[in-house]
C-alpha atoms as one frame of an Amber mdcrd trajectory, in Angstrom:
protein
   4.824 -52.599  11.984   3.796 -49.020  12.535   0.108 -48.225  12.276  -0.816
 -46.330   9.121  -1.886 -42.757   9.697  -5.654 -42.364   9.298  -6.405 -39.797
   6.568  -8.573 -36.804   7.401 -11.883 -36.783   5.504 -14.193 -33.795   5.815
 -17.642 -33.242   4.291 -18.034 -30.708   1.500 -20.602 -29.536  -0.998 -19.513
 -29.901  -4.624 -20.949 -27.594  -7.284 -20.068 -26.010 -10.599 -17.590 -23.121
 -10.591 -20.298 -20.619 -11.598 -22.343 -21.421  -8.468 -19.411 -21.401  -6.025
 -19.722 -17.813  -4.763 -23.485 -18.082  -4.278 -23.087 -21.365  -2.402 -20.331
 -19.906  -0.265 -22.502 -16.919   0.747 -25.330 -19.287   1.607 -23.091 -21.449
   3.789 -21.679 -18.378   5.544 -25.152 -16.983   6.292 -26.261 -20.331   7.729
 -22.957 -20.749   9.608 -22.343 -24.078   7.919 -19.057 -23.295   6.177 -16.000
 -24.957   7.759 -13.444 -22.129   7.737 -10.612 -24.442   8.725 -10.129 -25.679
   5.159  -9.671 -24.224   1.693 -12.084 -24.594  -1.172 -10.893 -27.582  -3.237
 -10.971 -27.922  -7.020 -12.467 -31.108  -8.479 -12.376 -32.623 -11.969 -14.735
 -31.324 -14.673 -14.439 -27.743 -13.480 -16.246 -28.310 -10.204 -15.279 -27.062
  -6.705 -15.959 -28.422  -3.207 -16.723 -26.137  -0.241 -16.029 -27.689   3.210
 -18.973 -27.760   5.629 -19.204 -28.498   9.353 -19.819 -32.165  10.071 -21.951
 -31.497  13.124 -24.341 -29.262  11.152 -25.012 -31.491   8.134 -28.552 -32.112
   9.364 -29.239 -28.368   9.132 -28.399 -28.098   5.423 -31.232 -26.356   3.624
 -29.998 -24.929   0.314 -31.962 -23.124  -2.385 -32.815 -25.360  -5.364 -31.184
 -22.933  -7.824 -27.766 -23.933  -6.401 -27.211 -27.528  -7.601 -24.731 -29.382
  -5.398 -23.946 -32.753  -3.881 -22.357 -33.932  -0.651 -18.843 -35.345  -1.038
 -15.857 -36.136   1.192 -12.516 -34.369   0.796  -9.495 -36.428   1.798  -6.633
 -34.605   3.548  -8.021 -31.091   2.925  -5.659 -28.128   2.748  -5.893 -25.833
   5.832  -7.170 -22.368   5.057  -4.964 -19.306   5.423  -7.071 -18.223   8.403
  -6.626 -21.619  10.053  -2.861 -21.360   9.677  -2.905 -18.104  11.635  -5.597
 -19.118  14.123  -5.751 -17.417  17.475  -5.289 -19.658  20.547  -9.042 -19.392
  21.253  -9.885 -20.519  17.715  -7.352 -23.339  17.889  -8.888 -24.483  21.192
 -12.402 -24.574  19.743 -11.251 -26.392  16.619  -9.402 -29.108  18.515 -12.285
 -29.612  20.927 -14.698 -29.859  17.993 -12.484 -32.536  16.480 -12.291 -34.370
  19.832 -16.069 -34.543  20.204 -16.842 -35.028  16.499 -20.602 -35.660  16.182
 -21.090 -34.832  19.863 -20.217 -31.157  19.282 -23.042 -28.669  19.884 -23.690
 -24.949  20.172 -24.094 -25.408  23.948 -20.578 -26.805  24.206 -19.179 -24.065
  21.958 -20.607 -21.421  24.326 -18.928 -23.266  27.204 -15.423 -22.980  25.715
 -13.450 -20.074  27.257 -12.302 -17.148  25.119  -9.753 -15.957  27.697  -7.637
 -17.424  30.488  -4.620 -16.627  32.653  -1.245 -18.016  31.649   1.504 -18.533
  34.190   4.494 -20.038  32.427   3.349 -23.421  31.142   0.278 -23.451  33.395
  -3.085 -22.250  32.054  -5.650 -21.117  34.641  -9.234 -21.332  33.360 -12.182
 -19.320  34.658 -14.821 -20.942  36.840 -17.584 -20.465  34.236 -15.884 -22.606
  31.562 -16.403 -26.304  30.781 -19.457 -26.587  33.036 -21.701 -28.627  30.703
 -22.168 -32.311  31.594 -20.717 -33.794  28.354 -17.246 -32.463  29.181 -17.047
 -34.650  32.287 -17.350 -37.821  30.208 -14.122 -37.057  28.366 -11.930 -37.458
  31.430  -8.199 -36.593  31.123  -8.488 -36.379  27.312 -10.286 -33.043  27.668
  -7.509 -31.380  29.669  -4.788 -32.908  27.502  -6.515 -31.396  24.458  -6.841
 -28.001  26.172  -3.162 -28.020  27.119  -2.082 -29.049  23.617  -4.228 -26.391
  21.929  -2.932 -23.628  24.199   0.701 -24.700  24.217   0.665 -25.539  27.932
   1.707 -28.530  30.003  -0.543 -27.974  33.000  -4.170 -26.889  33.383  -6.017
 -25.582  36.431  -9.465 -24.092  36.963 -10.571 -21.319  39.289 -13.500 -21.515
  41.677 -14.968 -18.881  43.942 -12.715 -17.152  46.471 -13.329 -18.725  49.871
 -14.823 -16.465  52.596 -12.106 -17.338  55.119 -10.726 -13.841  55.739  -7.604
 -14.663  53.722  -9.164 -14.572  50.224  -7.939 -18.136  49.691  -8.578 -19.275
  46.134 -10.546 -22.366  45.249  -8.442 -23.719  42.380  -8.331 -27.288  41.090
  -5.273 -28.649  39.277  -6.694 -30.635  36.333  -3.523 -31.642  34.509   0.031
 -31.861  35.818   1.813 -33.149  38.881   2.759 -29.768  40.324   2.030 -26.119
  39.705   5.161 -24.196  40.634   5.767 -21.638  37.925   7.584 -18.330  37.611
   6.200 -14.944  36.598   7.988 -11.604  36.216   6.146  -8.389  37.065   8.036
  -5.111  36.641  11.228  -7.118  37.099  10.376  -8.409  40.603  10.603 -12.100
  41.489   7.772 -13.499  43.631   7.517 -16.892  45.324   4.811 -18.931  47.042
   4.003 -22.486  48.025   5.795 -25.281  49.814   8.376 -26.519  47.398  10.689
 -25.548  44.583   9.997 -24.862  40.937  10.671 -28.509  40.060   9.018 -30.202
  43.015   6.310 -32.821  42.629   3.933 -31.333  45.171   2.222 -27.973  45.540
   1.014 -25.628  42.838   3.060 -22.476  42.688   3.454 -19.508  40.441   6.434
 -17.179  40.121   5.565 -13.754  38.791   8.268 -10.990  37.638   6.714  -6.819
  38.616   9.745  -3.285  37.091  11.262  -6.376  37.311  10.359  -8.511  40.310
   9.772 -12.264  40.402   6.929 -13.803  42.363   6.301 -17.510  42.924   3.222
 -18.864  44.652   0.830 -21.775  44.785  -2.196 -20.910  42.678  -4.308 -23.341
  44.694  -3.513 -21.575  47.962  -2.850 -17.878  47.272  -4.365 -15.100  45.188
  -2.514 -13.058  42.600  -4.244  -9.943  41.293  -2.967  -8.723  37.911  -5.425
  -5.812  38.235  -3.128  -4.159  40.806  -0.221  -3.720  38.383  -0.739   0.056
  38.025  -0.472   0.521  41.789   2.606  -1.716  41.974   4.253   0.389  39.292
   3.294   3.596  41.117   4.621   2.274  44.425   7.873   1.331  42.681   8.364
   4.991  41.684   7.808   6.533  45.151  10.796   8.243  46.849  11.417   5.796
  49.707  15.215   5.820  49.870  16.398   5.326  53.451  12.861   4.873  54.811
  11.442   2.201  57.092   8.090   0.882  55.890   5.406  -1.259  57.510   3.225
  -3.306  55.120   0.234  -4.358  57.217  -1.274  -6.760  54.648   1.741  -8.070
  52.773   0.278 -11.199  51.169   2.807 -12.729  48.780   4.587  -9.392  48.532
   2.446  -7.429  46.044   3.704  -4.122  47.439   6.498  -5.213  49.789   8.697
  -6.192  46.831   8.245  -2.999  44.749   9.005  -0.911  47.854  12.237  -2.861
  48.403  13.391  -3.619  44.863  12.522  -0.337  43.144  11.506   2.374  45.600
  14.664   1.884  47.660  13.121   1.394  51.104  15.850   0.712  53.645  13.771
  -1.842  55.573  10.252  -3.290  55.495   8.235  -4.902  58.273   5.819  -7.202
  56.400   2.724  -8.496  58.232   0.742 -11.504  56.989  -1.467 -14.107  58.664
  -1.863 -16.622  55.801   0.847 -19.242  56.271   0.978 -20.091  52.563   1.452
 -16.413  51.690   4.177 -16.096  54.339   6.099 -18.954  52.727   5.661 -17.370
  49.300   6.807 -13.975  50.563   9.912 -15.516  52.117  10.812 -17.249  48.846
  10.204 -14.093  46.805  12.412 -12.012  49.083  15.193 -14.556  48.575  14.627
 -14.657  44.799  14.978 -10.885  44.597  17.994 -10.677  46.916  16.282  -8.484
  49.544  15.613 -10.996  52.341  18.033  -9.193  54.685  16.013  -5.964  54.412
  12.677  -7.401  55.489  11.284  -8.878  58.679   8.140 -10.982  58.279   5.634
 -10.710  61.137   3.472 -13.825  60.829   0.021 -13.455  62.381  -2.788 -10.949
  62.810  -1.463  -7.454  62.068  -3.918  -6.017  64.618  -1.767  -7.651  67.298
   1.475  -6.169  65.954   3.702  -4.987  68.817   5.787  -2.499  66.809   5.602
   1.201  67.717   7.279   4.382  66.534   9.289   2.803  63.679   7.735   3.716
  60.317   8.258   6.539  57.855   5.572   5.005  55.671   2.736   2.470  56.146
   0.962   0.518  53.423  -2.612  -0.633  54.132  -3.346  -2.696  51.025  -6.571
  -4.421  52.053  -9.957  -4.110  50.332 -12.863  -3.622  50.610 -11.595  -1.739
  53.663  -8.383  -1.430  55.677 -10.100   0.512  58.467  -9.376  -2.111  61.142
  -5.672  -1.470  60.538  -5.820   2.330  60.974  -5.083   2.319  64.753  -2.087
   0.018  64.159  -0.835   2.257  61.341  -0.994   5.254  63.681   0.944   3.392
  66.388   3.795   2.336  64.090   4.322   5.812  62.547   7.310   7.651  64.007
   5.853   9.785  66.770   8.281  12.691  66.406   8.289  13.027  62.612   5.230
  11.159  61.348   5.109   9.891  57.779   2.814   8.804  54.933  -0.041   6.291
  54.959  -1.167   4.533  51.752  -4.794   3.632  52.542  -6.685   1.260  50.228
 -10.485   1.293  50.186 -13.435   0.472  47.934 -15.552   3.589  47.377 -19.005
   3.633  45.809 -19.169   6.001  42.860 -22.688   6.703  41.529 -22.920   7.802
  37.884 -21.443  11.300  37.591 -24.059  14.090  37.650 -22.150  17.001  39.124
 -18.909  18.716  38.269 -15.831  16.934  39.577 -13.495  18.588  42.015  -9.772
  19.249  41.651  -7.647  16.954  43.805  -5.638  18.525  46.592  -2.108  18.831
  45.362   0.773  17.714  47.482   4.529  17.147  47.313   6.286  15.642  44.269
   5.460  12.099  45.303   1.893  12.699  44.171   1.691  10.720  40.958  -0.483
  13.045  38.899  -0.451  16.726  38.085  -2.955  19.532  37.544  -5.175  18.258
  40.338  -6.105  15.093  38.472  -6.730  11.562  39.687  -5.819   8.507  37.658
  -8.608   6.003  37.388  -9.813   3.206  35.140 -12.650   3.425  32.681 -16.123
   3.394  34.220 -16.945   0.124  32.492 -13.959  -1.588  34.131 -11.991  -1.780
  30.898  -8.230  -2.054  30.824  -7.617   1.506  29.661  -6.790   4.112  32.290
  -8.178   7.625  32.027  -7.162  10.868  33.647 -10.154  12.784  34.966 -10.927
  15.248  37.694 -11.291  13.836  41.194 -14.891  12.785  41.763 -16.830  14.359
  44.666 -17.403  10.964  46.320 -13.675  10.271  46.276 -12.903  13.718  47.659
 -15.405  13.277  50.501 -13.995   9.844  51.374 -10.422  11.186  51.357 -11.288
  14.139  53.575 -13.306  12.004  56.006 -10.440   9.512  56.242  -7.931  12.300
  56.846 -10.085  13.671  59.670 -10.484  10.243  61.247  -6.729   9.509  61.124
  -5.972  12.948  62.555  -8.222  12.165  65.512  -6.647   8.746  66.106  -3.142
  10.234  66.113  -4.094  13.078  68.467  -5.746  10.628  70.876  -2.773   8.256
  70.743  -0.073  10.869  71.383  -1.963  13.425  73.439  -1.123  16.329  71.128
  -2.395  17.727  67.808  -1.424  16.281  64.428  -1.887  17.566  60.884  -3.027
  15.341  58.000  -2.816  16.318  54.311  -4.234  14.535  51.268  -1.318  14.125
  48.868  -3.002  12.078  46.174  -5.947   9.793  45.415  -5.177   6.922  43.038
  -7.964   4.880  41.432  -6.498   1.417  40.910  -9.352  -0.360  39.175 -13.101
  -0.717  38.861 -13.939  -3.339  41.502 -17.629  -3.693  40.670 -20.287  -1.566
  38.938 -19.947   1.941  40.420 -17.367   0.745  42.982 -13.714   1.780  42.635
 -10.631   0.506  44.419  -8.883   3.704  45.583  -5.620   4.452  47.365  -5.244
   7.584  49.491  -1.729   8.904  50.070  -2.092  10.700  53.404   0.725  12.705
  54.977   0.606  12.730  58.791   2.793  15.099  60.847   2.809  16.166  64.509
   2.073  19.844  64.997   5.195  21.528  66.467   4.652  23.039  69.928   4.233
  26.802  70.045   7.477  28.454  71.160
């Protein structure tokens, strides 16, 4: 025989119809009303208003509102409950899982946002930290997955200080983590297995459209860099040779190849997991034959005189890679450096400066710099180039000019083409990219 389904019974306060609105306002003010269910009509012209089980002990109603506690069997879900957001659905299902054990402390511990990678949900490190969660065991993560429409659950920790920005991520539910993600139409890959393997935890991401796949427990993926990936994808790189000194899983290597039309890319990366991911992503996107992966420390790179363009996508600073970037630039024609750096930006007090304008590859017009909102919000604003950014750009241009002159024994010219603000990295700290044109000065005839 099949077990009979246990009916749902929820507590409610029953009162006369004429007191219903007053009782409802009272329950709302005291946060006792259970919004998951509709008000239910009872015989003799009475109505029942659902209340939260875990807060019954807090009921303190004015005597002029006569009511009694009843139980509603199989209550009708409210209209709001039927169109619940994923965050609301998660809280509701966890409340039902814990029943009388639910508390305001636990409610504050439930995340309101998370990253989704296919059927894998990646939770933030500050969620589910309270001790009672640990007693639930696998049931907790099964409930989270069910509420969010996922099959696998993982949780972030702090990035490890190992020089590779390796993530500290724990897989909580699921046998593997290989997933696929599209970003601007690019396919990305990472990890040590395939999308259906039983080991590893990988993510495939599509960027214009590229597909990336990587192991979320071993490699970082930064969605905050999407604006720079889109900008890179629009640069005029047809026929050019590019060196990407900090390739990672292919954040910028793939847009340069798939969209910008680079003829060939030398990609440097010292994290073995990222190298594997980059290889897989190049294959996924059909550009493996146009890229050579240099595995190891990019400071030891033996290339010279090959690049029309060099990407230095490392923060907080790529300065250690500047001498290498100068060596790999073509010595007779030079090229363009894309230099990433975190720049401190105190609250604005003085008038901003117009950005130096360069060739058409500069992404903004009218001497403006694109940058995110000061509070780190998602919106991007167009404002005048800030003095601190201008000073950093000019100082960097001077430093690179000196390195090139020392390397080649003749003068070089450097020109600031554009300064791009990618995102707010921390309070008053912005992740910037300087597009710097570097050309040898022709000898005097």
